[in-house]
PDB file of C-alpha atoms in Angstrom:
ATOM      1  CA  MET A  13      45.172 112.494  55.377  1.00  0.00           C
ATOM      2  CA  SER A  14      47.297 110.217  57.574  1.00  0.00           C
ATOM      3  CA  ARG A  15      47.068 110.258  61.358  1.00  0.00           C
ATOM      4  CA  TYR A  16      50.542 111.848  61.450  1.00  0.00           C
ATOM      5  CA  GLU A  17      49.489 114.690  59.161  1.00  0.00           C
ATOM      6  CA  ALA A  18      46.251 115.213  61.092  1.00  0.00           C
ATOM      7  CA  LEU A  19      48.076 115.462  64.411  1.00  0.00           C
ATOM      8  CA  ALA A  20      50.665 117.851  62.976  1.00  0.00           C
ATOM      9  CA  ALA A  21      48.007 120.092  61.494  1.00  0.00           C
ATOM     10  CA  SER A  22      45.870 120.203  64.648  1.00  0.00           C
ATOM     11  CA  ALA A  23      48.699 120.662  67.144  1.00  0.00           C
ATOM     12  CA  PRO A  24      48.699 124.205  68.613  1.00  0.00           C
ATOM     13  CA  SER A  25      51.766 126.302  68.121  1.00  0.00           C
ATOM     14  CA  SER A  26      53.941 126.559  71.195  1.00  0.00           C
ATOM     15  CA  PRO A  27      54.443 129.874  73.037  1.00  0.00           C
ATOM     16  CA  ALA A  28      58.101 129.757  71.988  1.00  0.00           C
ATOM     17  CA  SER A  29      57.114 129.430  68.323  1.00  0.00           C
ATOM     18  CA  ALA A  30      54.732 132.358  68.652  1.00  0.00           C
ATOM     19  CA  ARG A  31      57.436 134.495  70.226  1.00  0.00           C
ATOM     20  CA  MET A  32      59.890 133.579  67.458  1.00  0.00           C
ATOM     21  CA  ALA A  33      57.308 134.444  64.814  1.00  0.00           C
ATOM     22  CA  GLY A  34      56.789 137.895  66.318  1.00  0.00           C
ATOM     23  CA  ARG A  35      60.451 138.665  66.909  1.00  0.00           C
ATOM     24  CA  PRO A  36      61.292 140.051  63.414  1.00  0.00           C
ATOM     25  CA  LEU A  37      58.410 142.536  63.518  1.00  0.00           C
ATOM     26  CA  ARG A  38      59.339 143.583  67.040  1.00  0.00           C
ATOM     27  CA  SER A  39      62.980 144.050  66.072  1.00  0.00           C
ATOM     28  CA  TRP A  40      61.980 146.148  63.058  1.00  0.00           C
ATOM     29  CA  ALA A  41      59.624 148.304  65.146  1.00  0.00           C
ATOM     30  CA  VAL A  42      62.296 148.977  67.773  1.00  0.00           C
ATOM     31  CA  TRP A  43      64.847 149.868  65.089  1.00  0.00           C
ATOM     32  CA  THR A  44      62.362 152.209  63.403  1.00  0.00           C
ATOM     33  CA  ALA A  45      61.666 153.893  66.745  1.00  0.00           C
ATOM     34  CA  GLY A  46      65.365 154.710  66.789  1.00  0.00           C
ATOM     35  CA  PHE A  47      64.553 157.528  64.349  1.00  0.00           C
ATOM     36  CA  LEU A  48      64.316 159.716  67.450  1.00  0.00           C
ATOM     37  CA  SER A  49      68.097 159.772  67.610  1.00  0.00           C
ATOM     38  CA  PHE A  50      68.252 161.714  64.322  1.00  0.00           C
ATOM     39  CA  PRO A  51      66.564 164.969  65.436  1.00  0.00           C
ATOM     40  CA  ILE A  52      68.415 164.762  68.766  1.00  0.00           C
ATOM     41  CA  ALA A  53      71.662 164.300  66.863  1.00  0.00           C
ATOM     42  CA  GLY A  54      70.831 167.250  64.630  1.00  0.00           C
ATOM     43  CA  LEU A  55      70.236 169.491  67.616  1.00  0.00           C
ATOM     44  CA  ALA A  56      73.466 168.337  69.248  1.00  0.00           C
ATOM     45  CA  GLY A  57      75.470 168.914  66.087  1.00  0.00           C
ATOM     46  CA  ARG A  58      73.946 172.346  65.619  1.00  0.00           C
ATOM     47  CA  ALA A  59      74.624 173.300  69.247  1.00  0.00           C
ATOM     48  CA  VAL A  60      78.288 172.318  69.004  1.00  0.00           C
ATOM     49  CA  ALA A  61      79.217 173.402  65.486  1.00  0.00           C
ATOM     50  CA  GLY A  62      76.499 175.715  64.216  1.00  0.00           C
ATOM     51  CA  ARG A  63      75.529 175.807  60.534  1.00  0.00           C
ATOM     52  CA  VAL A  64      77.169 173.453  58.062  1.00  0.00           C
ATOM     53  CA  ASP A  65      78.808 176.264  56.117  1.00  0.00           C
ATOM     54  CA  SER A  66      82.507 175.455  56.446  1.00  0.00           C
ATOM     55  CA  PRO A  67      84.785 172.386  56.529  1.00  0.00           C
ATOM     56  CA  THR A  68      85.346 172.717  60.279  1.00  0.00           C
ATOM     57  CA  ALA A  69      81.652 173.077  61.091  1.00  0.00           C
ATOM     58  CA  ALA A  70      80.789 170.110  58.881  1.00  0.00           C
ATOM     59  CA  LEU A  71      83.534 167.953  60.384  1.00  0.00           C
ATOM     60  CA  VAL A  72      82.745 168.728  64.024  1.00  0.00           C
ATOM     61  CA  GLY A  73      78.983 168.820  63.552  1.00  0.00           C
ATOM     62  CA  GLY A  74      79.050 165.613  61.544  1.00  0.00           C
ATOM     63  CA  ALA A  75      81.099 163.782  64.156  1.00  0.00           C
ATOM     64  CA  VAL A  76      78.763 164.843  66.976  1.00  0.00           C
ATOM     65  CA  THR A  77      75.737 163.911  64.895  1.00  0.00           C
ATOM     66  CA  GLY A  78      77.255 160.542  64.043  1.00  0.00           C
ATOM     67  CA  LEU A  79      78.076 159.845  67.681  1.00  0.00           C
ATOM     68  CA  VAL A  80      74.479 160.412  68.782  1.00  0.00           C
ATOM     69  CA  ILE A  81      72.959 158.465  65.888  1.00  0.00           C
ATOM     70  CA  GLY A  82      75.402 155.614  66.459  1.00  0.00           C
ATOM     71  CA  MET A  83      74.407 155.420  70.108  1.00  0.00           C
ATOM     72  CA  GLY A  84      70.712 155.502  69.254  1.00  0.00           C
ATOM     73  CA  GLN A  85      70.992 152.833  66.582  1.00  0.00           C
ATOM     74  CA  SER A  86      73.061 150.622  68.855  1.00  0.00           C
ATOM     75  CA  LEU A  87      70.284 150.736  71.439  1.00  0.00           C
ATOM     76  CA  ALA A  88      67.609 150.197  68.793  1.00  0.00           C
ATOM     77  CA  GLY A  89      69.564 147.320  67.275  1.00  0.00           C
ATOM     78  CA  HIS A  90      68.143 144.986  69.920  1.00  0.00           C
ATOM     79  CA  ARG A  91      71.529 143.482  70.766  1.00  0.00           C
ATOM     80  CA  ARG A  92      72.276 142.683  67.131  1.00  0.00           C
ATOM     81  CA  LEU A  93      74.923 145.403  66.796  1.00  0.00           C
ATOM     82  CA  ASP A  94      78.121 145.737  68.799  1.00  0.00           C
ATOM     83  CA  PRO A  95      78.202 149.333  70.112  1.00  0.00           C
ATOM     84  CA  ARG A  96      81.996 149.149  70.370  1.00  0.00           C
ATOM     85  CA  ARG A  97      82.115 148.938  66.582  1.00  0.00           C
ATOM     86  CA  TRP A  98      78.860 150.582  65.476  1.00  0.00           C
ATOM     87  CA  ILE A  99      79.212 153.858  67.377  1.00  0.00           C
ATOM     88  CA  PRO A 100      82.769 154.640  66.170  1.00  0.00           C
ATOM     89  CA  ALA A 101      81.850 153.579  62.620  1.00  0.00           C
ATOM     90  CA  THR A 102      78.831 155.901  62.564  1.00  0.00           C
ATOM     91  CA  THR A 103      80.796 158.752  64.115  1.00  0.00           C
ATOM     92  CA  ILE A 104      83.566 158.400  61.540  1.00  0.00           C
ATOM     93  CA  GLY A 105      81.155 157.810  58.666  1.00  0.00           C
ATOM     94  CA  ILE A 106      79.116 160.975  59.173  1.00  0.00           C
ATOM     95  CA  GLY A 107      82.094 162.911  60.532  1.00  0.00           C
ATOM     96  CA  LEU A 108      83.949 162.380  57.238  1.00  0.00           C
ATOM     97  CA  GLY A 109      81.004 161.980  54.883  1.00  0.00           C
ATOM     98  CA  LEU A 110      79.239 165.231  55.757  1.00  0.00           C
ATOM     99  CA  PRO A 111      82.201 167.577  55.197  1.00  0.00           C
ATOM    100  CA  LEU A 112      83.049 165.771  51.973  1.00  0.00           C
ATOM    101  CA  GLY A 113      79.493 165.928  50.664  1.00  0.00           C
ATOM    102  CA  ALA A 114      78.891 169.517  51.784  1.00  0.00           C
ATOM    103  CA  ALA A 115      82.148 170.712  50.218  1.00  0.00           C
ATOM    104  CA  LEU A 116      81.396 168.968  46.913  1.00  0.00           C
ATOM    105  CA  VAL A 117      78.062 170.791  46.597  1.00  0.00           C
ATOM    106  CA  GLY A 118      79.382 174.129  47.841  1.00  0.00           C
ATOM    107  CA  TYR A 119      77.290 174.064  51.050  1.00  0.00           C
ATOM    108  CA  GLY A 120      74.132 174.679  49.040  1.00  0.00           C
ATOM    109  CA  THR A 121      70.617 173.875  50.231  1.00  0.00           C
ATOM    110  CA  SER A 122      68.532 173.249  47.093  1.00  0.00           C
ATOM    111  CA  LEU A 123      66.836 169.885  46.776  1.00  0.00           C
ATOM    112  CA  PRO A 124      69.208 168.404  44.164  1.00  0.00           C
ATOM    113  CA  VAL A 125      72.214 169.706  46.063  1.00  0.00           C
ATOM    114  CA  LEU A 126      71.081 168.275  49.395  1.00  0.00           C
ATOM    115  CA  ALA A 127      70.221 164.950  47.767  1.00  0.00           C
ATOM    116  CA  ALA A 128      73.742 164.803  46.333  1.00  0.00           C
ATOM    117  CA  MET A 129      75.226 165.737  49.699  1.00  0.00           C
ATOM    118  CA  GLY A 130      73.160 163.024  51.331  1.00  0.00           C
ATOM    119  CA  ALA A 131      74.332 160.466  48.787  1.00  0.00           C
ATOM    120  CA  VAL A 132      77.984 161.264  49.476  1.00  0.00           C
ATOM    121  CA  THR A 133      77.445 161.231  53.237  1.00  0.00           C
ATOM    122  CA  GLY A 134      75.579 157.940  52.939  1.00  0.00           C
ATOM    123  CA  LEU A 135      78.334 156.441  50.808  1.00  0.00           C
ATOM    124  CA  VAL A 136      81.020 157.055  53.422  1.00  0.00           C
ATOM    125  CA  LEU A 137      78.673 156.107  56.260  1.00  0.00           C
ATOM    126  CA  GLY A 138      77.517 152.946  54.507  1.00  0.00           C
ATOM    127  CA  ILE A 139      81.056 151.709  53.967  1.00  0.00           C
ATOM    128  CA  ALA A 140      82.006 152.375  57.584  1.00  0.00           C
ATOM    129  CA  GLN A 141      78.887 150.728  58.994  1.00  0.00           C
ATOM    130  CA  ALA A 142      79.145 147.741  56.651  1.00  0.00           C
ATOM    131  CA  PHE A 143      82.495 146.876  58.205  1.00  0.00           C
ATOM    132  CA  ALA A 144      80.953 147.312  61.666  1.00  0.00           C
ATOM    133  CA  LEU A 145      78.198 144.755  61.073  1.00  0.00           C
ATOM    134  CA  PRO A 146      78.654 141.463  62.956  1.00  0.00           C
ATOM    135  CA  GLY A 147      80.572 138.690  61.247  1.00  0.00           C
ATOM    136  CA  ARG A 148      77.422 136.661  60.704  1.00  0.00           C
ATOM    137  CA  ALA A 149      75.894 139.407  58.537  1.00  0.00           C
ATOM    138  CA  ARG A 150      74.853 138.252  55.081  1.00  0.00           C
ATOM    139  CA  LEU A 151      75.738 140.409  52.050  1.00  0.00           C
ATOM    140  CA  ARG A 152      77.024 143.304  54.163  1.00  0.00           C
ATOM    141  CA  GLU A 153      77.843 145.076  50.888  1.00  0.00           C
ATOM    142  CA  ALA A 154      74.110 145.685  50.474  1.00  0.00           C
ATOM    143  CA  TRP A 155      74.206 148.030  53.469  1.00  0.00           C
ATOM    144  CA  GLY A 156      76.946 150.086  51.878  1.00  0.00           C
ATOM    145  CA  VAL A 157      75.005 150.265  48.611  1.00  0.00           C
ATOM    146  CA  ALA A 158      71.721 151.227  50.280  1.00  0.00           C
ATOM    147  CA  MET A 159      72.927 154.060  52.512  1.00  0.00           C
ATOM    148  CA  PRO A 160      73.688 156.580  49.728  1.00  0.00           C
ATOM    149  CA  ALA A 161      70.173 156.118  48.321  1.00  0.00           C
ATOM    150  CA  LEU A 162      68.521 156.287  51.746  1.00  0.00           C
ATOM    151  CA  TRP A 163      70.389 159.412  52.827  1.00  0.00           C
ATOM    152  CA  ALA A 164      69.616 161.104  49.518  1.00  0.00           C
ATOM    153  CA  LEU A 165      65.982 160.142  50.068  1.00  0.00           C
ATOM    154  CA  GLY A 166      66.146 161.526  53.601  1.00  0.00           C
ATOM    155  CA  TRP A 167      67.202 164.973  52.456  1.00  0.00           C
ATOM    156  CA  THR A 168      64.636 164.863  49.654  1.00  0.00           C
ATOM    157  CA  VAL A 169      61.789 164.079  52.056  1.00  0.00           C
ATOM    158  CA  THR A 170      62.937 166.776  54.484  1.00  0.00           C
ATOM    159  CA  THR A 171      63.076 169.394  51.730  1.00  0.00           C
ATOM    160  CA  LEU A 172      59.667 168.460  50.312  1.00  0.00           C
ATOM    161  CA  ALA A 173      58.191 168.512  53.829  1.00  0.00           C
ATOM    162  CA  GLY A 174      58.942 172.220  54.022  1.00  0.00           C
ATOM    163  CA  ILE A 175      61.673 172.085  56.636  1.00  0.00           C
ATOM    164  CA  SER A 176      63.935 175.160  56.692  1.00  0.00           C
ATOM    165  CA  VAL A 177      66.881 173.382  55.116  1.00  0.00           C
ATOM    166  CA  ASP A 178      68.511 176.738  54.379  1.00  0.00           C
ATOM    167  CA  GLU A 179      69.578 176.694  58.032  1.00  0.00           C
ATOM    168  CA  GLN A 180      72.147 174.067  57.002  1.00  0.00           C
ATOM    169  CA  PHE A 181      71.519 171.275  59.472  1.00  0.00           C
ATOM    170  CA  THR A 182      73.861 168.335  59.917  1.00  0.00           C
ATOM    171  CA  VAL A 183      71.147 165.745  59.269  1.00  0.00           C
ATOM    172  CA  PHE A 184      67.637 165.541  57.834  1.00  0.00           C
ATOM    173  CA  GLY A 185      64.530 165.941  60.001  1.00  0.00           C
ATOM    174  CA  ALA A 186      62.315 163.585  61.978  1.00  0.00           C
ATOM    175  CA  THR A 187      59.838 162.858  59.171  1.00  0.00           C
ATOM    176  CA  ALA A 188      62.599 161.718  56.859  1.00  0.00           C
ATOM    177  CA  ALA A 189      64.276 159.851  59.710  1.00  0.00           C
ATOM    178  CA  VAL A 190      61.159 157.706  60.137  1.00  0.00           C
ATOM    179  CA  VAL A 191      61.256 156.771  56.448  1.00  0.00           C
ATOM    180  CA  VAL A 192      64.989 156.052  56.434  1.00  0.00           C
ATOM    181  CA  SER A 193      64.837 154.073  59.681  1.00  0.00           C
ATOM    182  CA  ALA A 194      61.878 151.991  58.526  1.00  0.00           C
ATOM    183  CA  LEU A 195      63.507 151.091  55.204  1.00  0.00           C
ATOM    184  CA  SER A 196      66.910 150.412  56.707  1.00  0.00           C
ATOM    185  CA  GLY A 197      65.194 148.297  59.353  1.00  0.00           C
ATOM    186  CA  PHE A 198      63.850 145.953  56.691  1.00  0.00           C
ATOM    187  CA  LEU A 199      67.324 145.708  55.199  1.00  0.00           C
ATOM    188  CA  LEU A 200      68.867 144.989  58.581  1.00  0.00           C
ATOM    189  CA  LEU A 201      66.412 142.134  59.096  1.00  0.00           C
ATOM    190  CA  GLY A 202      67.602 140.604  55.849  1.00  0.00           C
ATOM    191  CA  LEU A 203      71.258 140.976  56.743  1.00  0.00           C
ATOM    192  CA  LEU A 204      70.888 139.999  60.410  1.00  0.00           C
ATOM    193  CA  PRO A 205      67.838 137.747  60.835  1.00  0.00           C
ATOM    194  CA  ALA A 206      66.434 137.577  64.344  1.00  0.00           C
ATOM    195  CA  ARG A 207      67.945 134.661  66.181  1.00  0.00           C
ATOM    196  CA  THR A 208      65.868 131.838  67.548  1.00  0.00           C
ATOM    197  CA  LEU A 209      65.139 131.982  71.246  1.00  0.00           C
ATOM    198  CA  ALA A 210      67.980 130.742  73.415  1.00  0.00           C
ATOM    199  CA  GLY A 211      67.374 127.322  74.817  1.00  0.00           C
ATOM    200  CA  THR A 212      64.506 126.467  72.463  1.00  0.00           C
ATOM    201  CA  SER A 213      64.420 123.973  69.699  1.00  0.00           C
ATOM    202  CA  VAL A 214      61.971 122.886  67.052  1.00  0.00           C
ATOM    203  CA  ARG A 215      60.818 119.324  67.561  1.00  0.00           C
ATOM    204  CA  THR A 216      59.400 117.209  64.797  1.00  0.00           C
ATOM    205  CA  PRO A 217      56.311 115.184  65.802  1.00  0.00           C
ATOM    206  CA  GLU A 218      56.952 111.497  66.054  1.00  0.00           C
ATOM    207  CA  LYS A 219      55.300 109.434  63.417  1.00  0.00           C
ATOM    208  CA  VAL A 220      52.160 107.669  64.655  1.00  0.00           C
ATOM    209  CA  SER A 221      52.025 104.008  63.856  1.00  0.00           C
ATOM    210  CA  GLN A 222      49.300 103.016  61.442  1.00  0.00           C
TER     211      GLN A 222
END
């Protein structure tokens, strides 16, 4: 091993490098913690619109639910998402996706029906949010493709967990929200990698003369 290689291998990592290495995990954890906005959004939607059993209730309840989730995700996005775009996109996405999905399945509450409703809601939401991602996002189409599957999964997990889905909530419960937030957090990391620390740079060790 050359003296250059030995010095490079033995040199301790800088505090800045350590912070950069831990940033993706921290960003994912904060995003996942944003699952708390889902049950809060569900309660808000239920308080304003009641059961999702009509087009009006689904539209109003969905919009309120989307507004709260959009705000929560914007905060959990760790400055990677522009709230001026993300909150309206989420409000519109769920506000239009929920009434469309609920109407298509006849406002039913069986597992297959709720999964289908979730897929339709996620489709509209995913398209809206994909356009709201920052310009530097890579393969933003992947977000639009993933949301229908994740929202169908969310309603599946909620139903299997024994939640009283027959009460026709606007969004799935907290247990499912953890799963959906964790999985979408990994996707968000791929689309919007954590930036390097401002004002830091990676320096290459100078070659030691032989």
